[in-house]
Short mmCIF file of C-alpha atoms in Angstrom, two decimals:
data_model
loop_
_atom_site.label_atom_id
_atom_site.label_comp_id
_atom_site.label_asym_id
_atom_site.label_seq_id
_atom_site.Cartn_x
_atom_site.Cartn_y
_atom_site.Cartn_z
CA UNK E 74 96.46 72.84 105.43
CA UNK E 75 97.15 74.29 102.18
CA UNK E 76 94.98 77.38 103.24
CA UNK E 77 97.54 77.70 106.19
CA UNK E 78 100.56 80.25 105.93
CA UNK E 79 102.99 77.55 104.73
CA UNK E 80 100.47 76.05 102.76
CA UNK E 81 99.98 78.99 100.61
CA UNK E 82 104.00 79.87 100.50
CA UNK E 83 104.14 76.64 99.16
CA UNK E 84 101.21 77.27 96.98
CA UNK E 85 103.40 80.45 95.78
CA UNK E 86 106.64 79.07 95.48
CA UNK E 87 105.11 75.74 93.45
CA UNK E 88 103.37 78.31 90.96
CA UNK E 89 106.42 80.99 90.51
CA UNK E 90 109.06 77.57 89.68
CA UNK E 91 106.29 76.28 86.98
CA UNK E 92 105.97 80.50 85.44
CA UNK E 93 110.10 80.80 85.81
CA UNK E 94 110.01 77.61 83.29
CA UNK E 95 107.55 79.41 81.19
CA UNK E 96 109.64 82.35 80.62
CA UNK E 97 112.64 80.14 80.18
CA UNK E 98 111.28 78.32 77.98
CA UNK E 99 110.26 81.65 76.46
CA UNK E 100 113.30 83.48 76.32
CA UNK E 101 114.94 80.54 74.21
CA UNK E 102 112.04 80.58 71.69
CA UNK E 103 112.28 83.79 71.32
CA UNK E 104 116.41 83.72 70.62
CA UNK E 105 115.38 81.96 67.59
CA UNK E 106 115.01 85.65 66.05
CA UNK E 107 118.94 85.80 65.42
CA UNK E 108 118.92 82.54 63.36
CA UNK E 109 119.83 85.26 60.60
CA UNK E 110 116.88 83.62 58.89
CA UNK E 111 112.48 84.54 59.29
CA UNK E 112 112.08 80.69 58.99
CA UNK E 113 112.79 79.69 61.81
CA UNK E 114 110.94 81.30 64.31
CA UNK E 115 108.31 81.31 61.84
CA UNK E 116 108.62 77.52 61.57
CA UNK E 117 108.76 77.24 65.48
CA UNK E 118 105.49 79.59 66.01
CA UNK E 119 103.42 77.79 63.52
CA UNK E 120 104.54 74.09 65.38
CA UNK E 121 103.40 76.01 68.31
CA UNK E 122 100.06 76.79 67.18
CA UNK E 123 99.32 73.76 65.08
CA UNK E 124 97.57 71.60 68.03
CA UNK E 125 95.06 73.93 69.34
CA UNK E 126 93.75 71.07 72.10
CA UNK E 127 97.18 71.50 73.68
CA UNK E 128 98.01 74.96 73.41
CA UNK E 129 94.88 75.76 74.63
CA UNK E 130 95.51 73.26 77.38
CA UNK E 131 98.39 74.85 78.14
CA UNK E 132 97.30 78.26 78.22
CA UNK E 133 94.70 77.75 80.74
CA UNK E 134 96.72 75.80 82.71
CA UNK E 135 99.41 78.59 82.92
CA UNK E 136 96.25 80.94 83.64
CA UNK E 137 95.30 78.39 85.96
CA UNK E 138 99.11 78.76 87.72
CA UNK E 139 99.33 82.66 87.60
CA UNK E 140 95.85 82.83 89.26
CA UNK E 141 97.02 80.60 92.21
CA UNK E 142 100.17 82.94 92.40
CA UNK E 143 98.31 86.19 92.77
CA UNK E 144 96.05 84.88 95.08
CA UNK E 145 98.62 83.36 97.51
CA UNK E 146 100.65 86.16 96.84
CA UNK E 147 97.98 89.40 97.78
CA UNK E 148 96.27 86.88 100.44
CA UNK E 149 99.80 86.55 102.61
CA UNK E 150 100.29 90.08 101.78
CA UNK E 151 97.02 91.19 103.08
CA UNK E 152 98.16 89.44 106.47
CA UNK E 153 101.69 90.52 106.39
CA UNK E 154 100.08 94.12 106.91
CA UNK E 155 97.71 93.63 109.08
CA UNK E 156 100.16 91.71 111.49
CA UNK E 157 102.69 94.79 111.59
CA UNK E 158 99.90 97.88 112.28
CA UNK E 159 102.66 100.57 113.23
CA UNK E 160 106.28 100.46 111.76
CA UNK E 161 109.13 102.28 113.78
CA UNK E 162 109.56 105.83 114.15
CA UNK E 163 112.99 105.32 113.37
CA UNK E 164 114.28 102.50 110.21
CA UNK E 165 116.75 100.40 111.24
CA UNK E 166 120.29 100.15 109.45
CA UNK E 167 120.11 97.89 106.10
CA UNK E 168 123.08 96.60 106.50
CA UNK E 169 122.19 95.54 110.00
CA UNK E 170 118.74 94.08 108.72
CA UNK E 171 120.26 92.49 105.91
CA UNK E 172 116.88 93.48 103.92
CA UNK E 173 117.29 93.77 100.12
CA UNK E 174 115.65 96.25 98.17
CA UNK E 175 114.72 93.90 95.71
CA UNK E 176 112.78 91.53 98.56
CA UNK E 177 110.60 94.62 99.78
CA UNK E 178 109.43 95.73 96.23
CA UNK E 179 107.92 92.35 95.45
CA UNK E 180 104.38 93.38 95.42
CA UNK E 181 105.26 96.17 92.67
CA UNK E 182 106.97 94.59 90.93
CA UNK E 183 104.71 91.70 90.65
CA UNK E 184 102.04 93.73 89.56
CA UNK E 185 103.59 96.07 86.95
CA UNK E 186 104.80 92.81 85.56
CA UNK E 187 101.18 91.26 85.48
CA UNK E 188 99.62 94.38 83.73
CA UNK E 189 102.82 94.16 81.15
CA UNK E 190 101.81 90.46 80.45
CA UNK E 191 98.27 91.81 79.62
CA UNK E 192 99.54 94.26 77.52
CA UNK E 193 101.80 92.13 75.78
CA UNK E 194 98.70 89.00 75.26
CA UNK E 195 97.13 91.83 73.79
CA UNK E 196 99.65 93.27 71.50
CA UNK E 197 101.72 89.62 70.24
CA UNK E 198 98.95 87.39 70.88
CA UNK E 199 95.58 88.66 70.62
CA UNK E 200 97.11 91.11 68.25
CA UNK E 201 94.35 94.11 68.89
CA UNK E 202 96.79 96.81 69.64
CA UNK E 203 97.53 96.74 66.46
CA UNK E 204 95.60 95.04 63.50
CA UNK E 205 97.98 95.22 60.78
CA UNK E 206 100.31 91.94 62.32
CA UNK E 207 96.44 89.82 61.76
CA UNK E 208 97.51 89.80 58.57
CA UNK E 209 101.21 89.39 57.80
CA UNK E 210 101.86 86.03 56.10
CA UNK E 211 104.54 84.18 54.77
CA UNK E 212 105.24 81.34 53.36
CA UNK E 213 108.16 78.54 54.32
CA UNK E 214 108.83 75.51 52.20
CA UNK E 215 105.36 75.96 50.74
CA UNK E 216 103.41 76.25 53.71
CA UNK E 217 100.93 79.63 54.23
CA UNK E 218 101.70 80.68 58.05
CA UNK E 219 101.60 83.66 60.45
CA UNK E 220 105.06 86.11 59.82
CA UNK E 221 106.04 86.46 63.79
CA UNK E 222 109.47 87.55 62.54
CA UNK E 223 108.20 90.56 60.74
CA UNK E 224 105.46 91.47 63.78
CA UNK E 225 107.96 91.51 66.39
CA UNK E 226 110.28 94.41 64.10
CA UNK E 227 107.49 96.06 63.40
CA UNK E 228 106.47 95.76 67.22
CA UNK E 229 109.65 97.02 68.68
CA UNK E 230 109.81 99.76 66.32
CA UNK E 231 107.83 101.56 68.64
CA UNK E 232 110.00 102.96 71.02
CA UNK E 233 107.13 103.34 73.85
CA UNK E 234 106.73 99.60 73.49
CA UNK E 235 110.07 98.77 73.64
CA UNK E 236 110.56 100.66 76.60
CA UNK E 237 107.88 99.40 78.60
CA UNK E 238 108.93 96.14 77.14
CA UNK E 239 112.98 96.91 78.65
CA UNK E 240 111.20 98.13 82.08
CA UNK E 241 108.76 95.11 82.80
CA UNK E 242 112.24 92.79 81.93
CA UNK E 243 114.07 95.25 84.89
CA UNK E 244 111.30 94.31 87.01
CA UNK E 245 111.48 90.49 86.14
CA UNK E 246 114.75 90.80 87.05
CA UNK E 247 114.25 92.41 90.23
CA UNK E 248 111.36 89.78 91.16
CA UNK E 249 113.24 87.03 89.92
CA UNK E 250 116.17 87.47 92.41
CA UNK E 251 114.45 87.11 95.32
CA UNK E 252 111.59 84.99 94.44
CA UNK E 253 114.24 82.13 92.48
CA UNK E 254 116.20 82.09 95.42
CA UNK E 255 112.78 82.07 98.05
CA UNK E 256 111.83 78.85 96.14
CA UNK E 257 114.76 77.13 97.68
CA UNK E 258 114.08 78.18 101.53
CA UNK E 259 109.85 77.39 101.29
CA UNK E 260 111.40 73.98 99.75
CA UNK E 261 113.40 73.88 102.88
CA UNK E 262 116.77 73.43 100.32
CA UNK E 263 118.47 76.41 101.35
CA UNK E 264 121.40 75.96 104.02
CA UNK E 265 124.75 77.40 105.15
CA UNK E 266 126.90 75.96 102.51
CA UNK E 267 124.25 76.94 99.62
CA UNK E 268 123.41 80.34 100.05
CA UNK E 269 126.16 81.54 97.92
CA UNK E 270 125.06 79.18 95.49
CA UNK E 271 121.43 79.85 95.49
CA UNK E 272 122.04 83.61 95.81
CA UNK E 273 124.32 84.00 92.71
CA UNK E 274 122.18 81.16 90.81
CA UNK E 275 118.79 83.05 91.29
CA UNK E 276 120.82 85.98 89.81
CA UNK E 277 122.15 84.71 87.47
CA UNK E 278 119.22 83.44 85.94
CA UNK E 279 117.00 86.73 86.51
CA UNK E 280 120.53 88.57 84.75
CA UNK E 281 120.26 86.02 82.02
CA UNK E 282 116.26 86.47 81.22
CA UNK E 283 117.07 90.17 81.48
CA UNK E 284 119.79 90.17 78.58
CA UNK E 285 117.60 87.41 76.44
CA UNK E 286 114.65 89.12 76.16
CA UNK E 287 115.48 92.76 76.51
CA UNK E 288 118.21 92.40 73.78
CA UNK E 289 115.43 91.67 70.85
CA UNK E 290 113.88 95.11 71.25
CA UNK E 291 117.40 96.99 71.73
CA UNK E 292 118.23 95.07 68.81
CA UNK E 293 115.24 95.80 66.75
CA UNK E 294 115.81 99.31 67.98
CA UNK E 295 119.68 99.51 66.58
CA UNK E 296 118.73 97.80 63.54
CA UNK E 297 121.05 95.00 64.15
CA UNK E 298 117.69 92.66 63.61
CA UNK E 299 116.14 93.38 60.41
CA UNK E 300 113.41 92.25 58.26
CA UNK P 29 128.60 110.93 128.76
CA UNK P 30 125.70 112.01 127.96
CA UNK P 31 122.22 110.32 125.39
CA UNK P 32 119.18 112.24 124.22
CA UNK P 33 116.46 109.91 124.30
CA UNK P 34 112.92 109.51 122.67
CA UNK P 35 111.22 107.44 124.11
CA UNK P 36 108.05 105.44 123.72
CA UNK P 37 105.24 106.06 126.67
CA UNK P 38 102.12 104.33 126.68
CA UNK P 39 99.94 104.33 129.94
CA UNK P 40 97.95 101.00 128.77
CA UNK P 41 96.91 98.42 126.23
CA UNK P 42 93.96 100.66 124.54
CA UNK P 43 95.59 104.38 125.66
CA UNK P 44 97.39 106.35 122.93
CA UNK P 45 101.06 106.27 122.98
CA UNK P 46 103.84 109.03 121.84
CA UNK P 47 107.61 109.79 122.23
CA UNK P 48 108.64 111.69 125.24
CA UNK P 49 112.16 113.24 125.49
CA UNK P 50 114.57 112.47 128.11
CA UNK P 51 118.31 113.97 128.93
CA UNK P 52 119.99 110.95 130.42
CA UNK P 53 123.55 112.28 131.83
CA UNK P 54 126.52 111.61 134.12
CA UNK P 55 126.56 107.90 132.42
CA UNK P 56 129.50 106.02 132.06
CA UNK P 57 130.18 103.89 128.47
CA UNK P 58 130.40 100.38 131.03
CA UNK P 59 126.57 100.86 131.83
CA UNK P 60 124.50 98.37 130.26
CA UNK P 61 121.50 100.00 128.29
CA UNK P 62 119.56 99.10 131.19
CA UNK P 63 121.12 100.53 133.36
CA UNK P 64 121.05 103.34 131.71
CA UNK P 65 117.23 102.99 132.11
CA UNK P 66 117.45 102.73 135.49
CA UNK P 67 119.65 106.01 135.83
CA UNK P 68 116.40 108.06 133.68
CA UNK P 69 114.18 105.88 135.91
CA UNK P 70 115.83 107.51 139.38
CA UNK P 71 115.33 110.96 137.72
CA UNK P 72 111.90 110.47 136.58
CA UNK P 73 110.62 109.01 140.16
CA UNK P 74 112.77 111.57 142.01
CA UNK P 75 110.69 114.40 139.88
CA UNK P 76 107.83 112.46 140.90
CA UNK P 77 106.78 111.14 137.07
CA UNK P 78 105.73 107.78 136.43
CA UNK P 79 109.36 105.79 135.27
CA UNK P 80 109.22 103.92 132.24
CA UNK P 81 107.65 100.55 132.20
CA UNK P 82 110.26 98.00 130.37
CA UNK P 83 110.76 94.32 130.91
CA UNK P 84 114.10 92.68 132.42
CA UNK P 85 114.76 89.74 134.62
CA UNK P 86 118.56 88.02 134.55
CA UNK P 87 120.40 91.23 132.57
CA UNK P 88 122.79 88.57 131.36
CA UNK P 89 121.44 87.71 128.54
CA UNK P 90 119.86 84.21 128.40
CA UNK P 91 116.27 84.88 129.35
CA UNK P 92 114.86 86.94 126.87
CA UNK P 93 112.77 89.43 129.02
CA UNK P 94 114.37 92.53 127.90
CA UNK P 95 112.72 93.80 124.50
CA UNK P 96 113.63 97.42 123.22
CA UNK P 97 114.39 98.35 119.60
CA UNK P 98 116.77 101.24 119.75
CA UNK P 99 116.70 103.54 116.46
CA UNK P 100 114.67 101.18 114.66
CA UNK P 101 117.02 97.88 115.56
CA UNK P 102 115.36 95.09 118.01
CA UNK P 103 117.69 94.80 120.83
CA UNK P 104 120.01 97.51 119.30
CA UNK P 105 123.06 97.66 117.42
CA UNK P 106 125.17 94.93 118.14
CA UNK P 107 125.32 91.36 115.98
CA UNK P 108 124.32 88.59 118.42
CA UNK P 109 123.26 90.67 121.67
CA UNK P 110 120.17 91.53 123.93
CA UNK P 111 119.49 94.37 125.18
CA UNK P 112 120.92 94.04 128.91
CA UNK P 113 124.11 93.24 126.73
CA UNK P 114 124.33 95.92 124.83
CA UNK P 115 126.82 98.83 126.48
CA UNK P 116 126.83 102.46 126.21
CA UNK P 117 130.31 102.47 124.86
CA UNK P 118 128.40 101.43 121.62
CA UNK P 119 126.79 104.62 120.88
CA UNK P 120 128.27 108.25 120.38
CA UNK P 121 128.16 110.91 123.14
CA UNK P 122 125.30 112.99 122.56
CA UNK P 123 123.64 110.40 120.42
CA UNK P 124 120.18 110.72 119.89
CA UNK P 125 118.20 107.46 120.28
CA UNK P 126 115.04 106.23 119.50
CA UNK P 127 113.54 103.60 121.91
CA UNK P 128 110.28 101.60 120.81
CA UNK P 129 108.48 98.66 121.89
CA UNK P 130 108.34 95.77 119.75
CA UNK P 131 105.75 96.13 117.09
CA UNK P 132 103.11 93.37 115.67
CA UNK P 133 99.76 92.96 116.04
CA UNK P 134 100.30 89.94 118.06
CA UNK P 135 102.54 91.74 120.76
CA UNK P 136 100.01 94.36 121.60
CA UNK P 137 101.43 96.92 124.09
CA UNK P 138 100.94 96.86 127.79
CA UNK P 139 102.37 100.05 128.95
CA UNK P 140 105.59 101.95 127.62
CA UNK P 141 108.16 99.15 126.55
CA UNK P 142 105.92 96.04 127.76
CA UNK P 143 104.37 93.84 125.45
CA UNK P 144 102.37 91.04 125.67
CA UNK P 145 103.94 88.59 124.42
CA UNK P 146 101.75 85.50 125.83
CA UNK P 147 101.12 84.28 121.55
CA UNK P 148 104.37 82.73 121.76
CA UNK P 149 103.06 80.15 125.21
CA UNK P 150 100.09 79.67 123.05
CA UNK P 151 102.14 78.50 120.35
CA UNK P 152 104.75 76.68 122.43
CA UNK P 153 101.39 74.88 124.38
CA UNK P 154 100.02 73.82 121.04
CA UNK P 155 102.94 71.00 120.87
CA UNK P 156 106.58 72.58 122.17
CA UNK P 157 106.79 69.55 123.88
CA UNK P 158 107.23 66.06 123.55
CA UNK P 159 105.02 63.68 125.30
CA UNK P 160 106.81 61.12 128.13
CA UNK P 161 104.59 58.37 130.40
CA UNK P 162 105.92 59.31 134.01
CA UNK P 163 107.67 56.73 135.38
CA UNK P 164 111.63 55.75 135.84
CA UNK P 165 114.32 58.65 134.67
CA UNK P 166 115.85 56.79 131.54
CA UNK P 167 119.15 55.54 131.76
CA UNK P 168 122.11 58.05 130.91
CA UNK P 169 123.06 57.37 127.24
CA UNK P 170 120.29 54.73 126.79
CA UNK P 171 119.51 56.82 123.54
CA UNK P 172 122.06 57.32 121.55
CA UNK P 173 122.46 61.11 119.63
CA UNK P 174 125.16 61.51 117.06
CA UNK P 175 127.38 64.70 118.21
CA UNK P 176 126.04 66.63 115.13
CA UNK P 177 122.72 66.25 115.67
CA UNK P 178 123.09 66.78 119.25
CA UNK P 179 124.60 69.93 118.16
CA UNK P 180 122.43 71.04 115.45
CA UNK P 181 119.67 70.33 118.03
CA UNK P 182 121.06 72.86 120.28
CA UNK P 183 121.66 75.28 117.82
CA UNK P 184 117.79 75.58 117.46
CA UNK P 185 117.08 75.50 121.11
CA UNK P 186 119.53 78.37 121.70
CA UNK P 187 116.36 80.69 121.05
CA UNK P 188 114.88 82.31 124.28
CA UNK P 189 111.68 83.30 122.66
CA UNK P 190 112.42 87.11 123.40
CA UNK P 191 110.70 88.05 120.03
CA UNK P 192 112.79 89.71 118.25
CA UNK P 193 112.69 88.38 115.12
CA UNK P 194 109.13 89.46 115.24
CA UNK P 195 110.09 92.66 115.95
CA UNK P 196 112.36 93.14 112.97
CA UNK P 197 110.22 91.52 110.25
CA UNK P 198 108.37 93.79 108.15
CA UNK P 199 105.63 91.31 108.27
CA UNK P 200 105.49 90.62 111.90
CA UNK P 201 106.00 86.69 111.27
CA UNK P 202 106.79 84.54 113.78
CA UNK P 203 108.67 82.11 112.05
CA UNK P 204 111.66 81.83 112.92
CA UNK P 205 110.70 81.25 116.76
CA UNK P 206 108.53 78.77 115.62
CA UNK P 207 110.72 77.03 113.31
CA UNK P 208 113.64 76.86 115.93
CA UNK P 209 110.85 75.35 118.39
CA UNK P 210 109.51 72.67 115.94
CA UNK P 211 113.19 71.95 114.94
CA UNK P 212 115.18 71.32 118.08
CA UNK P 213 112.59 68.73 119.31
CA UNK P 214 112.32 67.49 115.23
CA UNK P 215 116.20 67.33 115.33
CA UNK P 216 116.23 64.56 118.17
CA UNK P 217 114.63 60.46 118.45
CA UNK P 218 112.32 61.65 121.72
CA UNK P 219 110.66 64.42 119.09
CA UNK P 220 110.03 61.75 115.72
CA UNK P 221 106.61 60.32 117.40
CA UNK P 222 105.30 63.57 117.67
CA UNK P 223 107.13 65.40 114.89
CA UNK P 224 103.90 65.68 111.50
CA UNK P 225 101.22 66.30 114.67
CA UNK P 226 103.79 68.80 116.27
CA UNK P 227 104.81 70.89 113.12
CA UNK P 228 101.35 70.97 112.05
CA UNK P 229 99.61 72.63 115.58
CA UNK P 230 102.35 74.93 116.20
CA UNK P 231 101.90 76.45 112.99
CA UNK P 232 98.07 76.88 113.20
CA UNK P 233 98.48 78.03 116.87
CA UNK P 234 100.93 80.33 114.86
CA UNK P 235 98.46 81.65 112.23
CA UNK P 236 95.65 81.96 114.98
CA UNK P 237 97.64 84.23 117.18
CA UNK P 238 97.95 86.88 114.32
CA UNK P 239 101.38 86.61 113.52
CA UNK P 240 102.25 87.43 109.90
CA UNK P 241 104.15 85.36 107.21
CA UNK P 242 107.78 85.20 106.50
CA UNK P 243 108.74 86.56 102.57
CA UNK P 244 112.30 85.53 102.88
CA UNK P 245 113.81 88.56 103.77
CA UNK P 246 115.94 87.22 106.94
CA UNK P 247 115.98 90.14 109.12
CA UNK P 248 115.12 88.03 112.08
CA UNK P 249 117.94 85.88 111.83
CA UNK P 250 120.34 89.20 111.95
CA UNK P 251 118.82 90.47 114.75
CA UNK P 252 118.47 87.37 116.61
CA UNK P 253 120.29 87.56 120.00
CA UNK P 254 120.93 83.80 120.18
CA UNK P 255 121.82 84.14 116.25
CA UNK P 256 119.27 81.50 115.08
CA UNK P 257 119.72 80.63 111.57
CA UNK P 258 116.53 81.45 109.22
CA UNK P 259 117.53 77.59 107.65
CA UNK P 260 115.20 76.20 110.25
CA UNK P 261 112.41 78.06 108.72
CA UNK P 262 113.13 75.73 105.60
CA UNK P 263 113.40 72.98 107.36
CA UNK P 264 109.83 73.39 109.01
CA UNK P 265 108.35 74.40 105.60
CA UNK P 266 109.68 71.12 104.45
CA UNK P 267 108.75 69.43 107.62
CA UNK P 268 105.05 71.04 107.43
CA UNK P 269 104.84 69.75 103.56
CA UNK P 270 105.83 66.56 104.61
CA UNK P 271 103.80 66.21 107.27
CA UNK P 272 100.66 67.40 105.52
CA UNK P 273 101.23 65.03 102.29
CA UNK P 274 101.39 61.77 105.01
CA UNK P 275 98.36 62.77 106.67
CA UNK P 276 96.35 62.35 103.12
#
């Protein structure tokens, strides 16, 4: 039953709730950068990193999640396509199909957002795009640890980065407004008197991870966050 | 007044379709679209051509035979209509308009404006129903239904399976039919013994017959003639995780 069209929505919906508290959860780490101090973000990555067991745990279990979401996601696409083989000559009115750009778009989206994630494992994380951040240290109260402060100015410097960085966070956005507020309906939560609610809530929140993370490279950009 | 209209022709289920032109004239904005058919039918048989094949039965709007989608809109342009109800007084004189058959892969076409819409009886045989021993009619009232549920009931079992809210989604899913099925019988005490087992069939009969899967988009419920809400469809995902989680 899971394999079953509901089954995977549910499948979907499960997986995109547990990723939407990832990047929550994300976004407020990374508004530690305007603590007006290095320390502590610094402090915060290094607590991060200093049980291996579980943040390895919890990186392949996030792995784990995002798999399950891609291949629910392109599996019900696949069928979505094949069950409409000829689309009308003529579109109907969007008004009168009440069809949101945002809910059509979901596949691209999705997937410029998955190759930005790669990118950016590879850039903050894995640290290969470039080598230099390997090897920025600092020191707080004592203790030797990685400088994520400094990396991310020197990161955002880049202007390509940043704006790739400022378009994948337009995307999130975009996905986020639909697929927050589809979480409610494959729940079977939505209803006449919360649609308002769930609508402006789902935007809300996609408008708020927008403005969190996209502000650190327009700030680092301005120069209003500094080394 | 007088409509341009393209319209789809198809002489059977494997032939190759295409849009053929027609003038329709001397109409009067009281005609129901369909009558308006029948008006481009006369012509067309009087000229000896074969009239166009499209489905109709009461023309008043409660049995869900009629199935065009004019300029790209299942049952046309109005909020909460089928097509025998729509009226020429909704379109301009001279409009052009675009008549189609409803498209999905489960609703192959028959010929012109027919489609075969038989995936909806398999889905309503695979448990639409609810299961009674034969015997006595119950008595009146023996069972009593709170006035909102009664209601809400009905709200679901407004649909007359006409398919249109296949024929809007971009996906072809079948949803919302379904979930107004499962829900009207799940909404009332003779559907709870059968409710899990019921939820569970219709939506595999659902997925078998080729139908595609709802993203949340909601263009059925706008197009619905009978104005189903797409709510239900949360309340049989819900109903379908439930059921699946007891059955463990």
């Amino acid at each position: 039953m899971l394999l079953s069209s509901i089954g995977r929505k549910w499948i979907v919906a499960i997986s995109g709730l547990l990723m939407i508290g990832f990047v929550v959860v994300h976004m407020t780490g990374n508004l530690q950068m305007y603590a007006g101090t290095p320390d502590k973000i610094n402090l915060y990555a290094h607590l991060l990193h200093s049980y291996p067991i579980i943040l390895w745990a919890f990186r392949l279990g996030l792995i784990g999640v995002t798999a399950l979401h891609i291949w629910g996601t392109i599996s019900l696409a696949r069928e979505n396509r094949r069950a409409k083989p000829l689309q009308y000559a003529v579109a109907g009115r969007k008004s009168r199909l009440q069809v949101t750009w945002t809910s059509v778009t979901m596949v691209i989206s999705g997937t410029v957002i998955l190759g930005f994630v790669v990118f950016h494992l590879l850039h903050f994380t894995a640290q290969v795009v470039d080598k230099s951040y390997a090897s920025m240290e600092t020191a707080v109260g004592g203790v030797a640890m990685h400088d994520v402060y400094r990396m991310v100015i020197k990161g955002f410097s880049n202007p390509w980065i940043s704006g790739f960085y400022l378009i994948a966070m337009g995307l999130l956005f975009s996905h986020l407004r639909h697929g927050a507020a589809s979480v409610f309906q494959t729940f079977g939560l939505r209803d006449r008197q919360l649609v308002q609610v769930i609508e402006v809530g789902a935007w809300i929140l996609a408008m708020a991870l927008f403005v969190g993370f996209g502000s650190i490279p327009v700030g680092v950009m301005l120069g209003l966050i500094r080394p | 007044m007088k409509l341009h209209l393209r319209v789809w022709r198809q002489k059977g289920r494997e032939a190759e379709g295409q849009f053929e032109t027609y003038e329709a004239k001397g109409l009067n904005p009281n005609m129901s679209f369909l009558e308006m058919m029948d008006v481009v039918n006369d012509e067309l048989t009087k000229e000896g051509k074969e009239p166009v094949a499209f489905e109709h039965d009461c023309r008043e709007g409660i049995c869900g035979s009629c199935a065009m989608v004019i300029n790209g809109e299942p049952h046309g342009p109005n909020k909460g209509a089928t097509t025998c109800q729509v009226y020429l007084r909704s379109f301009q004189d001279g409009e052009t308009l675009t008549v189609e058959p409803w498209r999905a892969r489960a609703f192959p076409v028959l010929k012109d404006l027919v489609t075969d819409r038989s995936a909806f009886d398999k889905v309503i045989q695979a448990g639409g129903f609810v299961s009674v021993n034969t015997g006595q009619a119950p008595d009146a009232n023996a069972m009593p239904i709170g006035k909102e549920d009664a209601e809400k009931a009905f709200d679901a079992a407004h649909c007359i399976g006409c398919g249109a809210c296949v024929a809007a989604c971009r996906n072809g899913s079948a949803m919302l039919f379904v979930a107004a099925k499962v829900s009207h019988l799940g909404m009332l005490p003779q559907g709870q013994p059968e409710r899990g087992e019921r939820v569970r069939k219709m939506v595999a009969a659902m997925d078998a017959a080729g139908f595609g899967n709802c993203s949340n988009q909601y263009a059925c419920e706008a197009v619905c003639p009978k104005e189903i809400s797409a709510d239900w469809i949360g309340r049989m995902n819900r109903d379908y995780a439930v059921s699946a989680v007891k059955k463990l």
